């Protein structure tokens, strides 16, 4: 797991596309993070999805397949089914994973795991680059409280994780199996128990990340409180060994929720779609109140047409201009944050487009 980057980016391994972008050419995203629905079985206390309400369209199988075909055709390299909905709520998830992989796309899934069908694991695990379970507590009661579900949901998810690990080991699959903890400071008591649980389950990694909030602080995240957790988080990372990586996203957890850049360049490389079909630069801008940044909907028009449209580039160029301030006009510590930091440094000449140092990382196309 030493070459698994969980707190950083992989843009330097995509130098050709970076050079095209620097020349002002129109590029396809390397990664698209999207959902197949806005529905979810849980009501997690930290869920940013509740702040992303927008007009919902029907994400049919035909719509999803057309998108996956378009993505492969224009040069997208990877699709992660995460975004603002629980994609296991879609009846088309398993077919979509297979379709994307058959198109040559790297495919990944982030899920709470409750609706993930155990009898489908043997089908999807061989074609996924990674499967990540979102789990932020290590016992029934805490899990139900934090993740907004019934207590017995915890038991089902744990069994599904165990079965996933068993299938991977039996068939010697390359898929990476991970756990993700969204950490709010008030739930620090769950850190070490969850680290121990991950090791017991035999997954490849546990990543501990911050909680994002919008520009109004609607979720009430107290970023200053993360600094009190440094010792616990350092202890957590000491459980890592050759087969199990515990990684804290230090750069975000200790950022105070602040950005060093004002313009947003990242969506040109890592774009997000809502589970409603809405195409917007990022998840922070899904809500209807940000309609001036909305580009189109894949349920109404093919993604290839949307990507080729003047509207697509008008919006991306708009948030990359001096007319947009990422520090005040959108939420904190977004999916594109690390990519944005690097691209800002590249644009301001404080970073160079040098050859990457070290081994080629895992999950290369999930930048």
Short mmCIF file of C-alpha atoms in Angstrom, two decimals:
data_model
loop_
_atom_site.label_atom_id
_atom_site.label_comp_id
_atom_site.label_asym_id
_atom_site.label_seq_id
_atom_site.Cartn_x
_atom_site.Cartn_y
_atom_site.Cartn_z
CA UNK A 1 0.00 0.00 0.00
CA UNK A 2 3.04 2.30 0.02
CA UNK A 3 2.20 3.61 -3.45
CA UNK A 4 -1.45 4.37 -2.61
CA UNK A 5 -1.92 8.16 -2.57
CA UNK A 6 -4.78 9.12 -0.25
CA UNK A 7 -3.70 12.66 0.61
CA UNK A 8 -2.46 14.23 -2.56
CA UNK A 9 -2.96 14.02 -6.32
CA UNK A 10 -1.60 12.16 -9.38
CA UNK A 11 -1.66 14.91 -12.00
CA UNK A 12 2.07 14.75 -12.73
CA UNK A 13 1.52 11.29 -14.21
CA UNK A 14 -0.81 12.91 -16.77
CA UNK A 15 1.72 15.36 -18.18
CA UNK A 16 0.37 15.36 -21.73
CA UNK A 17 -3.05 16.53 -20.63
CA UNK A 18 -1.51 19.10 -18.31
CA UNK A 19 0.50 20.50 -21.21
CA UNK A 20 -2.63 20.69 -23.37
CA UNK A 21 -4.43 22.58 -20.61
CA UNK A 22 -1.55 25.00 -20.15
CA UNK A 23 -1.70 25.75 -23.87
CA UNK A 24 -5.38 26.62 -23.48
CA UNK A 25 -6.67 23.56 -25.30
CA UNK A 26 -10.03 22.02 -24.42
CA UNK A 27 -9.40 18.76 -22.60
CA UNK A 28 -11.59 15.91 -21.39
CA UNK A 29 -11.63 15.26 -17.64
CA UNK A 30 -9.31 12.48 -16.51
CA UNK A 31 -11.69 11.43 -13.73
CA UNK A 32 -15.44 11.90 -13.40
CA UNK A 33 -17.00 11.46 -9.97
CA UNK A 34 -20.74 10.89 -10.21
CA UNK A 35 -23.74 9.13 -8.72
CA UNK A 36 -26.51 7.17 -10.39
CA UNK A 37 -29.18 8.58 -8.09
CA UNK A 38 -29.60 11.21 -5.38
CA UNK A 39 -31.39 8.69 -3.17
CA UNK A 40 -29.75 7.26 -0.06
CA UNK A 41 -30.68 4.75 2.62
CA UNK A 42 -28.85 6.70 5.34
CA UNK A 43 -28.96 10.20 6.85
CA UNK A 44 -25.38 10.74 7.96
CA UNK A 45 -24.93 13.71 10.27
CA UNK A 46 -22.06 15.03 8.15
CA UNK A 47 -23.67 14.51 4.72
CA UNK A 48 -22.95 17.31 2.27
CA UNK A 49 -25.56 15.77 -0.04
CA UNK A 50 -28.33 17.41 1.99
CA UNK A 51 -26.95 20.76 0.86
CA UNK A 52 -26.94 19.81 -2.84
CA UNK A 53 -30.66 19.75 -3.71
CA UNK A 54 -31.32 20.21 -7.42
CA UNK A 55 -33.87 19.28 -10.08
CA UNK A 56 -33.95 15.47 -10.34
CA UNK A 57 -34.12 13.74 -13.73
CA UNK A 58 -34.61 10.05 -14.41
CA UNK A 59 -31.26 8.28 -14.65
CA UNK A 60 -32.34 5.39 -16.86
CA UNK A 61 -30.11 2.58 -18.04
CA UNK A 62 -29.97 4.12 -21.51
CA UNK A 63 -28.91 7.50 -20.08
CA UNK A 64 -26.19 5.91 -17.95
CA UNK A 65 -24.85 3.75 -20.79
CA UNK A 66 -24.81 6.70 -23.20
CA UNK A 67 -22.79 8.69 -20.67
CA UNK A 68 -20.28 5.86 -20.17
CA UNK A 69 -19.90 5.44 -23.92
CA UNK A 70 -19.39 9.19 -24.39
CA UNK A 71 -16.87 9.37 -21.56
CA UNK A 72 -14.71 6.66 -23.10
CA UNK A 73 -14.97 8.20 -26.57
CA UNK A 74 -13.78 11.68 -25.58
CA UNK A 75 -10.86 10.45 -23.45
CA UNK A 76 -12.07 10.21 -19.85
CA UNK A 77 -9.99 7.59 -18.06
CA UNK A 78 -11.84 6.77 -14.84
CA UNK A 79 -15.33 6.89 -13.33
CA UNK A 80 -16.00 6.80 -9.58
CA UNK A 81 -19.58 6.22 -8.51
CA UNK A 82 -19.60 8.36 -5.37
CA UNK A 83 -20.84 11.98 -5.57
CA UNK A 84 -24.12 13.04 -3.89
CA UNK A 85 -26.13 9.82 -3.85
CA UNK A 86 -25.91 6.18 -2.82
CA UNK A 87 -25.51 4.44 -6.18
CA UNK A 88 -26.50 1.05 -4.77
CA UNK A 89 -30.04 2.49 -4.75
CA UNK A 90 -29.97 2.39 -8.56
CA UNK A 91 -31.06 -0.86 -10.23
CA UNK A 92 -28.50 -0.16 -12.97
CA UNK A 93 -25.35 -0.02 -10.84
CA UNK A 94 -23.95 -3.47 -11.63
CA UNK A 95 -24.58 -3.17 -15.36
CA UNK A 96 -23.04 0.31 -15.32
CA UNK A 97 -19.83 -0.95 -13.69
CA UNK A 98 -19.51 -3.68 -16.32
CA UNK A 99 -20.32 -1.31 -19.20
CA UNK A 100 -17.75 1.23 -18.09
CA UNK A 101 -15.04 -1.41 -17.72
CA UNK A 102 -15.83 -2.93 -21.11
CA UNK A 103 -15.38 0.57 -22.57
CA UNK A 104 -11.86 0.68 -21.17
CA UNK A 105 -12.66 2.95 -18.23
CA UNK A 106 -11.26 2.37 -14.76
CA UNK A 107 -14.27 1.96 -12.46
CA UNK A 108 -14.64 2.54 -8.72
CA UNK A 109 -17.46 2.54 -6.18
CA UNK A 110 -17.90 4.33 -2.86
CA UNK A 111 -20.86 3.10 -0.83
CA UNK A 112 -22.24 2.68 2.66
CA UNK A 113 -22.60 -0.96 1.63
CA UNK A 114 -26.02 -1.62 3.09
CA UNK A 115 -27.79 -2.28 -0.22
CA UNK A 116 -24.73 -3.76 -1.92
CA UNK A 117 -25.81 -7.23 -3.04
CA UNK A 118 -23.49 -9.92 -1.75
CA UNK A 119 -24.34 -12.17 -4.70
CA UNK A 120 -23.03 -9.47 -7.05
CA UNK A 121 -19.63 -9.12 -5.37
CA UNK A 122 -18.10 -11.88 -7.50
CA UNK A 123 -19.25 -9.99 -10.59
CA UNK A 124 -18.05 -6.48 -9.75
CA UNK A 125 -14.89 -7.00 -7.69
CA UNK A 126 -12.81 -8.30 -10.64
CA UNK A 127 -13.61 -5.17 -12.69
CA UNK A 128 -13.40 -2.48 -10.01
CA UNK A 129 -10.18 -0.60 -9.33
CA UNK A 130 -11.35 0.04 -5.79
CA UNK A 131 -14.37 -0.52 -3.60
CA UNK A 132 -14.59 1.86 -0.64
CA UNK A 133 -17.00 1.46 2.23
CA UNK A 134 -18.02 4.67 3.97
CA UNK A 135 -18.10 3.75 7.64
CA UNK A 136 -17.55 6.25 10.44
CA UNK A 137 -18.07 4.17 13.58
CA UNK A 138 -17.01 0.83 14.97
CA UNK A 139 -20.08 -0.37 16.89
CA UNK A 140 -23.82 -0.63 16.31
CA UNK A 141 -24.99 2.25 18.48
CA UNK A 142 -22.39 4.76 17.34
CA UNK A 143 -22.85 3.72 13.72
CA UNK A 144 -26.61 4.25 13.89
CA UNK A 145 -26.18 7.63 15.57
CA UNK A 146 -23.55 8.99 13.19
CA UNK A 147 -24.81 7.46 9.96
CA UNK A 148 -28.52 7.91 10.52
CA UNK A 149 -29.74 4.34 10.12
CA UNK A 150 -30.96 1.33 12.09
CA UNK A 151 -28.52 -0.50 14.33
CA UNK A 152 -28.69 -3.75 12.38
CA UNK A 153 -27.43 -1.99 9.24
CA UNK A 154 -23.99 -2.15 10.83
CA UNK A 155 -24.04 -5.95 10.98
CA UNK A 156 -25.05 -6.31 7.35
CA UNK A 157 -22.29 -3.96 6.18
CA UNK A 158 -19.64 -5.76 8.22
CA UNK A 159 -20.68 -9.09 6.68
CA UNK A 160 -20.49 -7.61 3.18
CA UNK A 161 -16.99 -6.28 3.88
CA UNK A 162 -15.93 -9.72 5.13
CA UNK A 163 -17.31 -11.39 2.01
CA UNK A 164 -15.55 -8.86 -0.21
CA UNK A 165 -12.22 -9.56 1.49
CA UNK A 166 -12.75 -13.31 1.20
CA UNK A 167 -13.56 -13.10 -2.52
CA UNK A 168 -10.54 -10.89 -3.19
CA UNK A 169 -8.19 -13.26 -1.38
CA UNK A 170 -9.65 -16.43 -2.86
CA UNK A 171 -9.46 -15.15 -6.43
CA UNK A 172 -6.28 -13.07 -5.94
CA UNK A 173 -7.98 -9.97 -7.29
CA UNK A 174 -6.25 -6.63 -7.78
CA UNK A 175 -9.18 -4.58 -6.48
CA UNK A 176 -8.33 -2.37 -3.50
CA UNK A 177 -10.76 -2.68 -0.59
CA UNK A 178 -10.90 0.29 1.74
CA UNK A 179 -12.81 1.97 4.53
CA UNK A 180 -13.39 5.70 4.82
CA UNK A 181 -14.12 7.53 8.05
CA UNK A 182 -15.53 11.03 7.79
CA UNK A 183 -14.33 12.44 11.10
CA UNK A 184 -16.18 15.07 13.06
CA UNK A 185 -14.20 16.15 16.15
CA UNK A 186 -16.99 15.10 18.53
CA UNK A 187 -16.69 11.49 17.34
CA UNK A 188 -12.97 11.09 18.04
CA UNK A 189 -13.71 8.15 20.35
CA UNK A 190 -14.45 6.05 17.24
CA UNK A 191 -11.05 6.52 15.60
CA UNK A 192 -8.99 3.79 17.28
CA UNK A 193 -11.83 1.22 17.48
CA UNK A 194 -12.47 1.70 13.74
CA UNK A 195 -8.76 1.38 12.95
CA UNK A 196 -8.69 -1.91 14.87
CA UNK A 197 -11.87 -3.11 13.17
CA UNK A 198 -10.43 -2.41 9.72
CA UNK A 199 -7.34 -4.43 10.54
CA UNK A 200 -9.45 -7.29 11.87
CA UNK A 201 -11.60 -7.31 8.72
CA UNK A 202 -8.54 -7.55 6.49
CA UNK A 203 -9.19 -4.55 4.25
CA UNK A 204 -6.32 -2.83 2.49
CA UNK A 205 -6.69 0.59 4.05
CA UNK A 206 -8.62 2.97 6.26
CA UNK A 207 -8.58 6.65 5.36
CA UNK A 208 -9.62 9.25 7.93
CA UNK A 209 -10.81 12.47 6.37
CA UNK A 210 -12.24 15.84 7.30
CA UNK A 211 -15.85 16.89 6.91
CA UNK A 212 -16.57 19.50 4.22
CA UNK A 213 -18.97 22.35 4.92
CA UNK A 214 -20.57 24.99 2.74
CA UNK A 215 -19.64 28.68 2.72
CA UNK A 216 -22.36 29.40 5.30
CA UNK A 217 -21.15 26.69 7.71
CA UNK A 218 -24.50 24.87 7.52
CA UNK A 219 -23.13 21.63 8.97
CA UNK A 220 -21.40 23.43 11.83
CA UNK A 221 -17.98 21.82 11.36
CA UNK A 222 -15.53 23.21 13.93
CA UNK A 223 -12.27 23.02 12.03
CA UNK A 224 -10.23 24.36 14.93
CA UNK A 225 -11.19 21.29 16.99
CA UNK A 226 -9.32 18.98 14.60
CA UNK A 227 -6.03 20.30 16.01
CA UNK A 228 -6.90 18.69 19.35
CA UNK A 229 -6.98 15.25 17.68
CA UNK A 230 -3.41 15.14 16.40
CA UNK A 231 -2.18 12.62 18.98
CA UNK A 232 -5.11 10.25 18.43
CA UNK A 233 -4.66 10.44 14.67
CA UNK A 234 -0.92 9.81 14.90
CA UNK A 235 -1.66 6.78 17.06
CA UNK A 236 -4.13 5.59 14.42
CA UNK A 237 -1.50 5.69 11.69
CA UNK A 238 0.83 3.54 13.78
CA UNK A 239 -1.49 0.57 13.19
CA UNK A 240 -0.31 0.49 9.57
CA UNK A 241 1.74 -2.49 8.43
CA UNK A 242 2.75 -4.09 5.12
CA UNK A 243 -0.80 -5.23 4.44
CA UNK A 244 -2.89 -2.47 6.02
CA UNK A 245 -2.54 1.28 5.58
CA UNK A 246 -4.09 3.78 7.96
CA UNK A 247 -3.90 7.23 6.41
CA UNK A 248 -5.04 10.55 7.82
CA UNK A 249 -5.74 13.33 5.32
CA UNK A 250 -3.50 15.68 7.27
CA UNK A 251 -3.36 18.40 4.65
CA UNK A 252 -7.10 18.98 4.91
CA UNK A 253 -7.68 18.13 8.56
CA UNK A 254 -5.03 20.66 9.65
CA UNK A 255 -5.94 23.30 7.07
CA UNK A 256 -8.46 25.06 9.28
CA UNK A 257 -10.88 24.77 6.39
CA UNK A 258 -8.91 27.39 4.45
CA UNK A 259 -7.72 27.49 0.84
CA UNK A 260 -4.55 29.11 -0.50
CA UNK A 261 -5.99 29.62 -3.98
CA UNK A 262 -8.83 31.82 -5.16
CA UNK A 263 -9.49 30.48 -8.64
CA UNK A 264 -10.81 27.00 -9.38
CA UNK A 265 -8.94 25.10 -12.11
CA UNK A 266 -9.54 21.51 -10.97
CA UNK A 267 -12.86 20.61 -12.66
CA UNK A 268 -11.20 20.58 -16.09
CA UNK A 269 -9.39 17.46 -14.83
CA UNK A 270 -11.85 16.02 -12.29
CA UNK A 271 -15.49 16.80 -13.01
CA UNK A 272 -18.53 15.91 -10.88
CA UNK A 273 -22.10 14.97 -11.77
CA UNK A 274 -25.06 14.85 -9.43
CA UNK A 275 -27.17 11.72 -9.15
CA UNK A 276 -29.88 13.83 -10.77
CA UNK A 277 -27.89 13.86 -14.00
CA UNK A 278 -26.82 17.46 -13.45
CA UNK A 279 -23.40 18.35 -14.86
CA UNK A 280 -21.71 21.03 -12.76
CA UNK A 281 -18.03 21.77 -12.12
CA UNK A 282 -18.10 20.21 -8.66
CA UNK A 283 -20.35 18.90 -5.93
CA UNK A 284 -20.11 22.18 -4.04
CA UNK A 285 -22.10 23.82 -6.84
CA UNK A 286 -24.91 21.28 -7.34
CA UNK A 287 -27.54 23.21 -5.38
CA UNK A 288 -30.14 25.10 -7.42
CA UNK A 289 -28.93 28.38 -5.94
CA UNK A 290 -25.75 27.96 -8.03
CA UNK A 291 -27.62 27.61 -11.32
CA UNK A 292 -25.36 30.12 -13.05
CA UNK A 293 -22.64 27.44 -12.77
CA UNK A 294 -24.79 24.55 -14.05
CA UNK A 295 -23.86 23.21 -17.47
CA UNK A 296 -26.50 20.68 -18.51
CA UNK A 297 -28.06 17.33 -17.68
CA UNK A 298 -27.06 13.98 -19.16
CA UNK A 299 -30.70 12.82 -19.00
CA UNK A 300 -31.57 15.53 -21.51
CA UNK A 301 -28.46 15.71 -23.68
CA UNK A 302 -25.52 13.41 -24.25
CA UNK A 303 -22.38 14.13 -22.25
CA UNK A 304 -20.38 14.40 -25.45
CA UNK A 305 -22.66 17.21 -26.65
CA UNK A 306 -22.45 18.92 -23.25
CA UNK A 307 -18.66 18.66 -23.20
CA UNK A 308 -18.41 20.07 -26.73
CA UNK A 309 -20.78 22.95 -25.96
CA UNK A 310 -19.70 26.54 -25.42
CA UNK A 311 -21.63 26.47 -22.14
CA UNK A 312 -19.29 23.82 -20.68
CA UNK A 313 -16.21 25.93 -21.31
CA UNK A 314 -17.94 29.17 -20.38
CA UNK A 315 -18.65 27.79 -16.89
CA UNK A 316 -15.21 26.23 -16.41
CA UNK A 317 -13.46 29.37 -17.58
CA UNK A 318 -15.72 31.44 -15.34
CA UNK A 319 -14.72 29.70 -12.11
CA UNK A 320 -11.09 29.85 -13.22
CA UNK A 321 -11.28 33.62 -13.65
CA UNK A 322 -10.87 36.58 -11.32
CA UNK A 323 -14.68 36.82 -11.25
CA UNK A 324 -14.83 33.76 -8.99
CA UNK A 325 -13.35 33.46 -5.51
CA UNK A 326 -13.08 29.88 -4.29
CA UNK A 327 -12.36 31.11 -0.76
CA UNK A 328 -15.77 32.72 -0.34
CA UNK A 329 -18.10 31.53 -3.11
CA UNK A 330 -18.23 27.76 -2.50
CA UNK A 331 -17.78 25.22 0.27
CA UNK A 332 -14.61 24.10 2.02
CA UNK A 333 -12.05 21.45 1.11
CA UNK A 334 -13.75 20.01 -1.97
CA UNK A 335 -12.90 16.90 -3.97
CA UNK A 336 -10.77 19.00 -6.31
CA UNK A 337 -8.83 20.70 -3.48
CA UNK A 338 -5.42 19.02 -3.87
CA UNK A 339 -5.61 19.25 -7.65
CA UNK A 340 -6.53 22.93 -7.32
CA UNK A 341 -3.55 23.60 -5.05
CA UNK A 342 -1.16 22.12 -7.58
CA UNK A 343 -2.75 23.84 -10.59
CA UNK A 344 -2.70 27.18 -8.76
CA UNK A 345 1.01 26.73 -8.08
CA UNK A 346 1.55 25.75 -11.71
CA UNK A 347 -0.29 28.84 -12.97
CA UNK A 348 1.49 31.19 -10.57
CA UNK A 349 4.89 29.66 -11.43
CA UNK A 350 5.58 28.44 -7.89
CA UNK A 351 5.52 24.85 -9.16
CA UNK A 352 7.04 23.34 -12.28
CA UNK A 353 5.77 20.65 -14.59
CA UNK A 354 8.57 18.27 -13.68
CA UNK A 355 8.65 14.52 -14.12
CA UNK A 356 6.98 12.76 -11.19
CA UNK A 357 9.21 11.39 -8.48
CA UNK A 358 8.88 7.85 -7.16
CA UNK A 359 6.96 4.77 -8.21
CA UNK A 360 3.87 5.05 -10.37
CA UNK A 361 1.02 5.23 -7.86
CA UNK A 362 -1.95 2.92 -7.60
CA UNK A 363 -5.29 4.07 -9.02
CA UNK A 364 -3.42 6.34 -11.44
CA UNK A 365 -6.50 7.57 -13.31
CA UNK A 366 -8.38 8.56 -10.16
CA UNK A 367 -6.40 11.74 -9.87
#
